[in-house]
Tab-separated table of C-alpha atoms and ligand atoms in Angstrom:
chain	number	residue	atom	x	y	z
A	101	MET	CA	47.749	121.723	-60.988
A	102	LYS	CA	44.378	123.344	-61.445
A	103	LEU	CA	43.340	125.517	-58.515
A	104	ASN	CA	40.191	123.420	-58.091
A	105	ASP	CA	42.227	120.281	-57.375
A	106	ALA	CA	42.988	121.801	-53.994
A	107	ILE	CA	39.326	122.133	-53.016
A	108	MET	CA	38.332	119.292	-50.760
A	109	LEU	CA	34.719	118.205	-50.596
A	110	VAL	CA	33.399	117.783	-47.069
A	111	PRO	CA	30.090	115.968	-46.609
A	112	THR	CA	27.373	117.646	-44.552
A	113	VAL	CA	26.713	114.389	-42.723
A	114	VAL	CA	27.848	110.766	-42.879
A	115	VAL	CA	25.079	108.238	-42.174
A	116	GLY	CA	25.827	104.518	-42.120
A	117	GLY	CA	29.064	105.219	-43.990
A	118	ILE	CA	27.249	107.148	-46.728
A	119	SER	CA	28.444	110.715	-47.332
A	120	VAL	CA	25.538	113.112	-47.849
A	121	PHE	CA	26.129	116.547	-49.377
A	122	LYS	CA	22.953	118.450	-48.468
A	123	ARG	CA	21.597	120.790	-51.193
A	124	PHE	CA	24.766	120.307	-53.217
A	125	LEU	CA	22.856	121.298	-56.375
A	126	SER	CA	21.377	124.780	-56.710
A	127	PRO	CA	17.735	125.144	-57.818
A	128	SER	CA	18.931	126.070	-61.329
A	129	ASP	CA	21.228	122.992	-61.472
A	130	GLN	CA	18.228	120.885	-60.438
A	131	LEU	CA	16.004	122.372	-63.142
A	132	ARG	CA	18.616	121.734	-65.812
A	133	ILE	CA	19.024	118.114	-64.738
A	134	VAL	CA	15.248	117.549	-64.670
A	135	GLY	CA	15.073	118.939	-68.223
A	136	ASP	CA	17.846	116.564	-69.303
A	137	LEU	CA	16.059	113.634	-67.624
A	138	ARG	CA	12.848	114.508	-69.472
A	139	GLN	CA	14.832	114.131	-72.701
A	140	VAL	CA	16.152	110.758	-71.518
A	141	ALA	CA	12.594	109.638	-70.706
A	142	ALA	CA	11.361	110.832	-74.121
A	143	ARG	CA	13.724	108.333	-75.800
A	144	ALA	CA	13.654	105.622	-73.117
A	145	PRO	CA	10.169	105.770	-71.562
A	146	ILE	CA	9.815	105.139	-67.828
A	147	PHE	CA	8.480	101.636	-67.119
A	148	SER	CA	7.446	99.520	-64.111
A	149	PRO	CA	9.756	96.541	-63.735
A	150	LYS	CA	8.133	93.327	-62.517
A	151	THR	CA	9.484	91.507	-59.498
A	152	LYS	CA	10.341	87.803	-59.686
A	153	MET	CA	6.810	87.214	-58.385
A	154	GLY	CA	5.399	89.118	-61.364
A	155	LYS	CA	4.175	92.120	-59.362
A	156	PRO	CA	4.987	95.609	-60.674
A	157	MET	CA	7.471	97.521	-58.476
A	158	SER	CA	6.073	100.770	-57.027
A	159	VAL	CA	9.180	102.620	-58.211
A	160	ARG	CA	9.203	103.210	-61.973
A	161	LEU	CA	12.473	103.608	-63.827
A	162	THR	CA	14.507	104.267	-66.911
A	163	ALA	CA	18.225	104.680	-67.554
A	164	ALA	CA	20.950	106.269	-69.642
A	165	GLY	CA	24.409	105.023	-70.563
A	166	ASP	CA	25.807	101.703	-71.798
A	167	PHE	CA	23.601	99.746	-69.380
A	168	GLY	CA	20.176	100.104	-67.855
A	169	TRP	CA	18.471	98.008	-65.271
A	170	PHE	CA	15.656	95.539	-65.813
A	171	SER	CA	13.721	93.006	-63.780
A	172	ASP	CA	11.204	90.302	-64.640
A	173	HIS	CA	10.431	86.686	-63.692
A	174	GLN	CA	14.088	85.846	-64.450
A	175	GLY	CA	15.255	88.314	-61.798
A	176	TYR	CA	17.217	91.554	-61.771
A	177	ARG	CA	19.981	92.385	-64.205
A	178	TYR	CA	21.745	95.077	-66.188
A	179	VAL	CA	20.743	95.136	-69.852
A	180	ARG	CA	22.188	96.855	-72.933
A	181	GLN	CA	18.789	97.986	-74.293
A	182	HIS	CA	15.550	99.543	-73.097
A	183	PRO	CA	12.564	97.111	-73.242
A	184	SER	CA	11.691	98.809	-76.582
A	185	GLY	CA	14.859	97.242	-78.045
A	186	LEU	CA	16.536	100.637	-78.513
A	187	ASP	CA	19.878	101.557	-76.918
A	188	TRP	CA	19.709	103.702	-73.780
A	189	PRO	CA	20.366	107.424	-74.396
A	190	GLU	CA	23.736	108.916	-73.438
A	191	ILE	CA	24.277	110.039	-69.858
A	192	PRO	CA	23.573	113.810	-69.832
A	193	THR	CA	26.691	115.941	-69.315
A	194	SER	CA	24.912	117.789	-66.476
A	195	ILE	CA	24.836	114.524	-64.522
A	196	MET	CA	28.277	113.318	-65.633
A	197	GLY	CA	29.716	116.512	-64.122
A	198	ILE	CA	28.558	115.445	-60.648
A	199	TRP	CA	30.401	112.119	-61.026
A	200	LYS	CA	33.584	113.925	-62.076
A	201	VAL	CA	33.489	115.929	-58.838
A	202	MET	CA	32.364	113.134	-56.490
A	203	ALA	CA	34.261	110.170	-57.982
A	204	ALA	CA	37.207	111.803	-59.738
A	205	GLN	CA	39.432	108.745	-59.205
A	206	ALA	CA	36.939	106.281	-60.712
A	207	PRO	CA	36.364	105.312	-64.351
A	208	ASP	CA	33.313	106.824	-66.060
A	209	PRO	CA	29.965	105.408	-64.976
A	210	GLU	CA	28.294	102.976	-67.390
A	211	CYS	CA	24.802	103.267	-65.959
A	212	CYS	CA	22.741	106.260	-64.953
A	213	LEU	CA	19.685	104.687	-63.351
A	214	VAL	CA	16.659	106.984	-63.010
A	215	ASN	CA	14.084	105.992	-60.375
A	216	TYR	CA	10.730	107.768	-60.201
A	217	TYR	CA	8.700	107.655	-56.969
A	218	GLY	CA	5.052	108.631	-57.323
A	219	GLU	CA	2.696	108.915	-54.353
A	220	GLY	CA	3.096	105.864	-52.106
A	221	ALA	CA	6.144	104.441	-53.892
A	222	ARG	CA	8.877	102.906	-51.761
A	223	MET	CA	11.949	100.704	-52.137
A	224	GLY	CA	12.618	97.867	-49.718
A	225	LEU	CA	15.986	97.292	-48.041
A	226	HIS	CA	18.422	95.736	-50.505
A	227	GLN	CA	22.095	95.631	-51.489
A	228	ASP	CA	23.424	96.807	-54.849
A	229	ARG	CA	25.631	93.928	-55.887
A	230	ASP	CA	24.978	93.343	-59.579
A	231	GLU	CA	28.085	95.340	-60.500
A	232	ALA	CA	31.404	93.588	-61.191
A	233	ASN	CA	33.637	95.736	-58.968
A	234	PHE	CA	32.560	97.132	-55.588
A	235	ASP	CA	35.712	99.263	-55.352
A	236	TRP	CA	33.930	101.985	-57.326
A	237	PRO	CA	31.429	104.180	-55.533
A	238	VAL	CA	27.784	104.742	-56.398
A	239	VAL	CA	26.736	108.398	-56.587
A	240	SER	CA	23.097	109.352	-56.003
A	241	VAL	CA	21.229	112.591	-56.774
A	242	SER	CA	17.825	113.345	-55.214
A	243	LEU	CA	15.340	115.596	-57.041
A	244	GLY	CA	11.815	116.599	-56.056
A	245	ASP	CA	9.958	115.364	-52.999
A	246	ASP	CA	11.660	114.545	-49.685
A	247	ALA	CA	12.406	110.852	-49.113
A	248	LEU	CA	13.119	108.902	-45.945
A	249	PHE	CA	16.286	106.944	-46.716
A	250	ARG	CA	17.303	104.039	-44.482
A	251	VAL	CA	20.760	102.471	-44.364
A	252	GLY	CA	22.058	99.495	-42.417
A	253	GLY	CA	25.225	97.448	-42.518
A	254	ALA	CA	26.468	94.807	-44.955
A	255	GLU	CA	24.447	92.102	-43.144
A	256	ARG	CA	20.647	91.858	-43.344
A	257	GLY	CA	18.864	92.414	-40.030
A	258	GLY	CA	21.373	94.718	-38.327
A	259	LYS	CA	20.932	98.229	-36.937
A	260	THR	CA	19.768	100.886	-39.372
A	261	ALA	CA	19.905	104.681	-39.466
A	262	SER	CA	17.608	107.043	-41.362
A	263	ILE	CA	17.920	110.438	-42.996
A	264	TRP	CA	15.575	112.579	-45.067
A	265	LEU	CA	16.978	113.166	-48.554
A	266	GLN	CA	15.872	116.402	-50.169
A	267	SER	CA	15.964	117.894	-53.634
A	268	GLY	CA	19.532	118.744	-54.618
A	269	ASP	CA	21.161	116.389	-52.120
A	270	VAL	CA	24.012	114.249	-53.454
A	271	ALA	CA	25.063	111.034	-51.680
A	272	VAL	CA	28.224	108.986	-52.229
A	273	MET	CA	28.354	105.303	-51.300
A	274	GLY	CA	31.945	104.127	-51.324
A	275	GLY	CA	34.410	102.040	-49.373
A	276	ALA	CA	32.890	99.715	-46.788
A	277	ALA	CA	29.446	101.348	-47.194
A	278	ARG	CA	29.216	100.211	-50.815
A	279	LEU	CA	27.571	96.931	-49.791
A	280	ASN	CA	25.359	98.333	-47.060
A	281	TYR	CA	21.657	97.516	-47.110
A	282	HIS	CA	19.549	100.535	-47.984
A	283	GLY	CA	16.091	101.557	-49.117
A	284	ILE	CA	13.467	104.295	-49.249
A	285	ASP	CA	10.740	103.889	-46.601
A	286	ARG	CA	8.457	106.609	-47.968
A	287	ILE	CA	8.322	109.953	-49.684
A	288	LYS	CA	6.566	113.130	-48.553
A	289	PHE	CA	4.435	113.529	-51.670
A	290	GLY	CA	4.079	117.170	-52.729
A	291	SER	CA	6.841	118.486	-50.446
A	292	SER	CA	8.799	119.943	-53.396
A	293	GLN	CA	7.665	122.120	-56.304
A	294	LEU	CA	10.503	120.982	-58.595
A	295	LEU	CA	8.461	118.399	-60.521
A	296	LYS	CA	5.175	119.816	-61.747
A	297	ASP	CA	3.196	116.659	-60.960
A	298	GLY	CA	5.023	115.962	-57.686
A	299	GLY	CA	7.001	112.868	-56.812
A	300	ARG	CA	10.698	112.172	-56.570
A	301	LEU	CA	13.450	111.355	-59.025
A	302	ASN	CA	16.588	109.603	-57.864
A	303	VAL	CA	19.542	109.273	-60.190
A	304	THR	CA	22.302	106.775	-59.405
A	305	LEU	CA	25.548	106.570	-61.327
A	306	ARG	CA	27.331	103.209	-61.380
A	307	VAL	CA	30.345	101.510	-62.918
A	308	VAL	CA	28.868	98.183	-64.041
A	309	LYS	CA	31.648	96.003	-65.562
B	1413	MD3	C1	23.978	102.564	-50.484
B	1413	MD3	N1	17.956	103.845	-54.917
B	1413	MD3	O1	18.462	102.465	-57.170
B	1413	MD3	S1	19.845	106.002	-53.702
B	1413	MD3	C2	18.835	101.950	-56.106
B	1413	MD3	O2	16.662	106.769	-53.582
B	1413	MD3	C3	18.535	102.650	-54.825
B	1413	MD3	O3	16.103	105.611	-55.312
B	1413	MD3	C4	17.516	104.581	-53.753
B	1413	MD3	O4	18.808	102.144	-53.807
B	1413	MD3	C5	16.723	105.749	-54.255
B	1413	MD3	O5	19.461	100.895	-56.026
B	1413	MD3	C6	18.637	105.015	-52.881
B	1413	MD3	C7	21.135	105.871	-52.558
B	1413	MD3	C8	21.952	104.627	-52.679
B	1413	MD3	C9	22.227	104.054	-53.898
B	1413	MD3	C10	23.099	102.993	-53.987
B	1413	MD3	C11	23.700	102.482	-52.852
B	1413	MD3	C12	22.500	104.114	-51.549
B	1413	MD3	C13	23.382	103.047	-51.617
B	1413	MD3	C14	24.622	101.440	-52.901
B	1413	MD3	C15	25.227	100.994	-51.755
B	1413	MD3	C16	24.888	101.544	-50.549
B	1414	FE	FE1	20.142	100.455	-54.177
């Protein structure tokens, strides 16, 4: 047994069944991950997916891993290639390490979704249910500007709770919370100096198949 196996992770706060580890990543961890995400975006440029109605989403995105995420008039889905037709880059080891700590019992994630929130971007309440197996958690990493995260229950229209997510926070959505409605109401643009042009990056790691 490695000594580290005995170290239990205790979340700072649990909101709507979601475990939030405040400032889990040090400023230097955050800088390394942002550098790795810039390399991902150099190979798989950030794009604005279109909703079913043909409107561009305010959140822009890219991905790494076996699958990325895409949306157009046909709806939302995981796809094997970036819109350019090229494969998604590999998931950076700096980000994979967070999964190994937070989801040690789960298989490796197949999608590392990267959301970018510029000024005014938001994400409406939704469920993540395009994955084949909801037994595996989703792990989220917040970088850059503060974001007001809202989480409800597994039914639309129920009570919700809110929490500000800050740069370096890690959140784990597992168990019953895996199908909870959630979204980002707004960001506090310019509240962090991590990204030179401001805004917020959110990374989510998912097992897709
Ligand atoms: C709760 N992203 O990409 S991450 C998404 O901050 C998404 O960009 C938000 O929702 C963001 O789908 C929130 C936190 C999160 C991610 C997945 C979840 C919360 C979740 C899945 C189930 C329940
Ligand atoms: Fe989501």
